[in-house]
Amino acid sequence: MQPQAKTAPRASFVAAPRLVVGALLLLAIGVMLVGVFLRYVMVPITDRLGLDPINFFWVEELGELLLAWMTLVGAAVGIAERTHFTVTLITHHLPASAQRVIHIGNHVLIAAFGGVIAWQGWQVAALNKGLTSPALGISMGWLYGALVGGGHSSRCSPLACSRRPPRPSITLWSNA
């Protein structure tokens, strides 16, 4: 079976979040490397020279912020590319029309859940926008804004995926 050709709008809809996740991953790796360097190289040097210690606590906060955004936007990419897992215990025995209805229903539920996450994320971000993180000094709304971005992205892609036919189920074992 040949893979389906991607249409231009769908390809760009998936490509932009993939680039964002890739950039966030590279940034997170860089931040963690800086943290390791500061902790294990610079702290002993400043201790030996009797200098003031280097504040590197921002590394953990920035890493958590990047991880939150990477996870939620990455989940939307997984949904758009249909790489999420599915369990087919009964559905593969049903007629094709029933499988299609279940397929569309699953994607509507995923889109509804993404909408709830985005809406609740907006509420939490608005509630916490006045709080600042201790080390970075930025609004905590940025952390909870990941729920809005990821929820909105997770809400849009299932509706596009529901128009495509379900993936064929993979048989792990056979009784035949």
CSV table of C-alpha atoms in Angstrom, one decimal:
chain,number,residue,atom,x,y,z
A,1,MET,CA,0.0,0.0,0.0
A,2,GLN,CA,1.4,3.4,-1.1
A,3,PRO,CA,1.4,6.2,1.4
A,4,GLN,CA,-1.1,8.9,0.7
A,5,ALA,CA,0.3,12.1,-1.0
A,6,LYS,CA,0.2,15.0,1.4
A,7,THR,CA,-1.8,18.0,0.2
A,8,ALA,CA,-0.2,21.4,0.5
A,9,PRO,CA,-2.4,22.8,3.3
A,10,ARG,CA,-2.1,19.6,5.4
A,11,ALA,CA,1.7,19.5,4.8
A,12,SER,CA,2.1,23.1,5.9
A,13,PHE,CA,-0.3,22.6,8.9
A,14,VAL,CA,2.0,19.8,10.1
A,15,ALA,CA,5.3,21.3,9.1
A,16,ALA,CA,5.0,24.5,11.1
A,17,PRO,CA,4.4,22.7,14.5
A,18,ARG,CA,7.1,20.2,13.7
A,19,LEU,CA,9.6,23.0,13.1
A,20,VAL,CA,8.5,24.6,16.4
A,21,VAL,CA,9.0,21.3,18.3
A,22,GLY,CA,12.4,20.8,16.7
A,23,ALA,CA,13.5,24.3,17.6
A,24,LEU,CA,12.3,23.9,21.1
A,25,LEU,CA,14.2,20.6,21.4
A,26,LEU,CA,17.4,22.1,20.2
A,27,LEU,CA,17.0,25.1,22.6
A,28,ALA,CA,16.2,22.7,25.5
A,29,ILE,CA,19.4,20.7,24.8
A,30,GLY,CA,21.4,23.9,24.6
A,31,VAL,CA,20.0,25.2,27.9
A,32,MET,CA,20.7,21.9,29.6
A,33,LEU,CA,24.3,21.9,28.3
A,34,VAL,CA,24.8,25.4,29.6
A,35,GLY,CA,23.4,24.2,33.0
A,36,VAL,CA,25.8,21.3,33.1
A,37,PHE,CA,28.7,23.6,32.2
A,38,LEU,CA,27.8,26.2,34.8
A,39,ARG,CA,27.2,23.7,37.6
A,40,TYR,CA,30.2,21.4,37.0
A,41,VAL,CA,32.8,23.7,35.5
A,42,MET,CA,32.1,27.3,36.6
A,43,VAL,CA,31.0,26.7,40.2
A,44,PRO,CA,34.2,24.9,41.2
A,45,ILE,CA,36.2,27.7,39.5
A,46,THR,CA,34.3,30.4,41.3
A,47,ASP,CA,34.7,28.5,44.6
A,48,ARG,CA,38.4,28.1,44.1
A,49,LEU,CA,38.9,31.8,43.2
A,50,GLY,CA,36.7,33.0,46.0
A,51,LEU,CA,34.3,34.8,43.7
A,52,ASP,CA,30.5,35.1,44.0
A,53,PRO,CA,28.7,32.0,42.9
A,54,ILE,CA,27.1,31.9,39.5
A,55,ASN,CA,23.3,31.8,39.5
A,56,PHE,CA,22.2,29.0,37.2
A,57,PHE,CA,18.8,28.3,38.7
A,58,TRP,CA,17.1,29.8,35.6
A,59,VAL,CA,18.2,26.6,33.7
A,60,GLU,CA,15.7,24.4,35.4
A,61,GLU,CA,12.8,26.9,34.9
A,62,LEU,CA,13.6,27.5,31.3
A,63,GLY,CA,13.9,23.7,30.8
A,64,GLU,CA,10.5,23.1,32.3
A,65,LEU,CA,9.0,25.8,30.2
A,66,LEU,CA,10.5,24.4,27.0
A,67,LEU,CA,9.4,20.9,28.0
A,68,ALA,CA,5.8,22.0,28.5
A,69,TRP,CA,5.6,23.6,25.1
A,70,MET,CA,7.4,20.8,23.4
A,71,THR,CA,5.1,18.2,24.9
A,72,LEU,CA,1.8,19.9,24.1
A,73,VAL,CA,2.7,21.1,20.6
A,74,GLY,CA,4.4,17.7,19.9
A,75,ALA,CA,1.1,15.9,20.9
A,76,ALA,CA,-0.7,17.9,18.3
A,77,VAL,CA,2.0,16.9,15.7
A,78,GLY,CA,1.5,13.2,16.7
A,79,ILE,CA,-2.3,13.6,16.2
A,80,ALA,CA,-1.9,15.3,12.8
A,81,GLU,CA,0.5,12.6,11.6
A,82,ARG,CA,-1.7,9.9,13.1
A,83,THR,CA,1.2,8.4,15.1
A,84,HIS,CA,-0.9,8.0,18.3
A,85,PHE,CA,-1.7,4.5,19.3
A,86,THR,CA,-5.0,2.8,18.7
A,87,VAL,CA,-6.5,-0.3,20.2
A,88,THR,CA,-8.6,-2.3,17.9
A,89,LEU,CA,-10.2,-5.2,19.8
A,90,ILE,CA,-13.6,-5.2,18.2
A,91,THR,CA,-13.6,-2.5,15.5
A,92,HIS,CA,-11.7,-4.5,12.9
A,93,HIS,CA,-14.5,-7.1,13.0
A,94,LEU,CA,-17.1,-4.4,12.2
A,95,PRO,CA,-18.3,-3.4,8.7
A,96,ALA,CA,-16.3,-0.6,7.0
A,97,SER,CA,-19.2,1.9,7.5
A,98,ALA,CA,-19.2,1.3,11.3
A,99,GLN,CA,-15.4,1.5,11.4
A,100,ARG,CA,-15.7,4.9,9.6
A,101,VAL,CA,-18.3,6.2,12.1
A,102,ILE,CA,-16.0,5.1,15.0
A,103,HIS,CA,-13.0,6.7,13.3
A,104,ILE,CA,-14.8,10.0,12.9
A,105,GLY,CA,-16.2,9.8,16.4
A,106,ASN,CA,-12.8,9.3,17.9
A,107,HIS,CA,-11.4,12.3,16.1
A,108,VAL,CA,-14.3,14.5,17.2
A,109,LEU,CA,-13.6,13.4,20.8
A,110,ILE,CA,-9.9,14.2,20.3
A,111,ALA,CA,-10.9,17.7,18.9
A,112,ALA,CA,-13.3,18.3,21.8
A,113,PHE,CA,-10.7,17.3,24.3
A,114,GLY,CA,-8.2,19.7,22.7
A,115,GLY,CA,-10.8,22.5,22.8
A,116,VAL,CA,-11.4,21.8,26.5
A,117,ILE,CA,-7.6,21.9,27.2
A,118,ALA,CA,-7.2,25.2,25.3
A,119,TRP,CA,-10.2,26.8,27.1
A,120,GLN,CA,-9.1,25.6,30.5
A,121,GLY,CA,-5.5,26.5,29.7
A,122,TRP,CA,-6.6,30.0,28.8
A,123,GLN,CA,-8.4,30.3,32.2
A,124,VAL,CA,-5.3,29.0,34.1
A,125,ALA,CA,-3.0,31.3,32.1
A,126,ALA,CA,-5.2,34.3,32.8
A,127,LEU,CA,-5.4,33.4,36.5
A,128,ASN,CA,-1.6,33.1,36.8
A,129,LYS,CA,-0.4,35.8,34.5
A,130,GLY,CA,0.3,38.1,37.5
A,131,LEU,CA,2.7,35.6,39.0
A,132,THR,CA,6.3,35.6,38.0
A,133,SER,CA,8.7,32.7,38.0
A,134,PRO,CA,11.4,33.1,40.7
A,135,ALA,CA,14.5,32.6,38.5
A,136,LEU,CA,13.5,33.9,35.1
A,137,GLY,CA,11.2,36.7,36.4
A,138,ILE,CA,8.7,36.1,33.5
A,139,SER,CA,4.9,35.7,33.8
A,140,MET,CA,3.7,32.2,34.7
A,141,GLY,CA,1.2,32.8,31.9
A,142,TRP,CA,3.9,31.7,29.5
A,143,LEU,CA,4.1,28.3,31.1
A,144,TYR,CA,0.3,27.8,31.1
A,145,GLY,CA,0.0,29.2,27.6
A,146,ALA,CA,1.4,25.9,26.4
A,147,LEU,CA,-2.0,24.4,27.2
A,148,VAL,CA,-3.6,27.0,24.9
A,149,GLY,CA,-1.2,26.4,22.1
A,150,GLY,CA,-1.2,22.7,22.3
A,151,GLY,CA,-4.9,22.4,23.0
A,152,HIS,CA,-5.7,24.6,20.0
A,153,SER,CA,-3.4,22.6,17.7
A,154,SER,CA,-4.8,19.3,19.0
A,155,ARG,CA,-8.3,20.6,18.3
A,156,CYS,CA,-7.6,21.5,14.6
A,157,SER,CA,-5.7,18.5,13.3
A,158,PRO,CA,-8.2,15.7,14.2
A,159,LEU,CA,-10.9,17.3,12.2
A,160,ALA,CA,-8.6,17.2,9.1
A,161,CYS,CA,-7.6,13.6,10.0
A,162,SER,CA,-11.2,12.4,10.3
A,163,ARG,CA,-11.7,12.9,6.6
A,164,ARG,CA,-9.1,10.4,5.7
A,165,PRO,CA,-9.9,6.7,6.0
A,166,PRO,CA,-8.8,4.9,9.1
A,167,ARG,CA,-5.4,3.2,9.1
A,168,PRO,CA,-5.4,-0.5,8.6
A,169,SER,CA,-5.1,-2.4,11.9
A,170,ILE,CA,-1.9,-4.3,12.6
A,171,THR,CA,-2.3,-7.9,13.5
A,172,LEU,CA,0.1,-8.9,16.3
A,173,TRP,CA,-0.9,-12.6,16.3
A,174,SER,CA,-3.3,-14.8,14.5
A,175,ASN,CA,-5.3,-17.8,15.7
A,176,ALA,CA,-5.5,-19.1,12.1
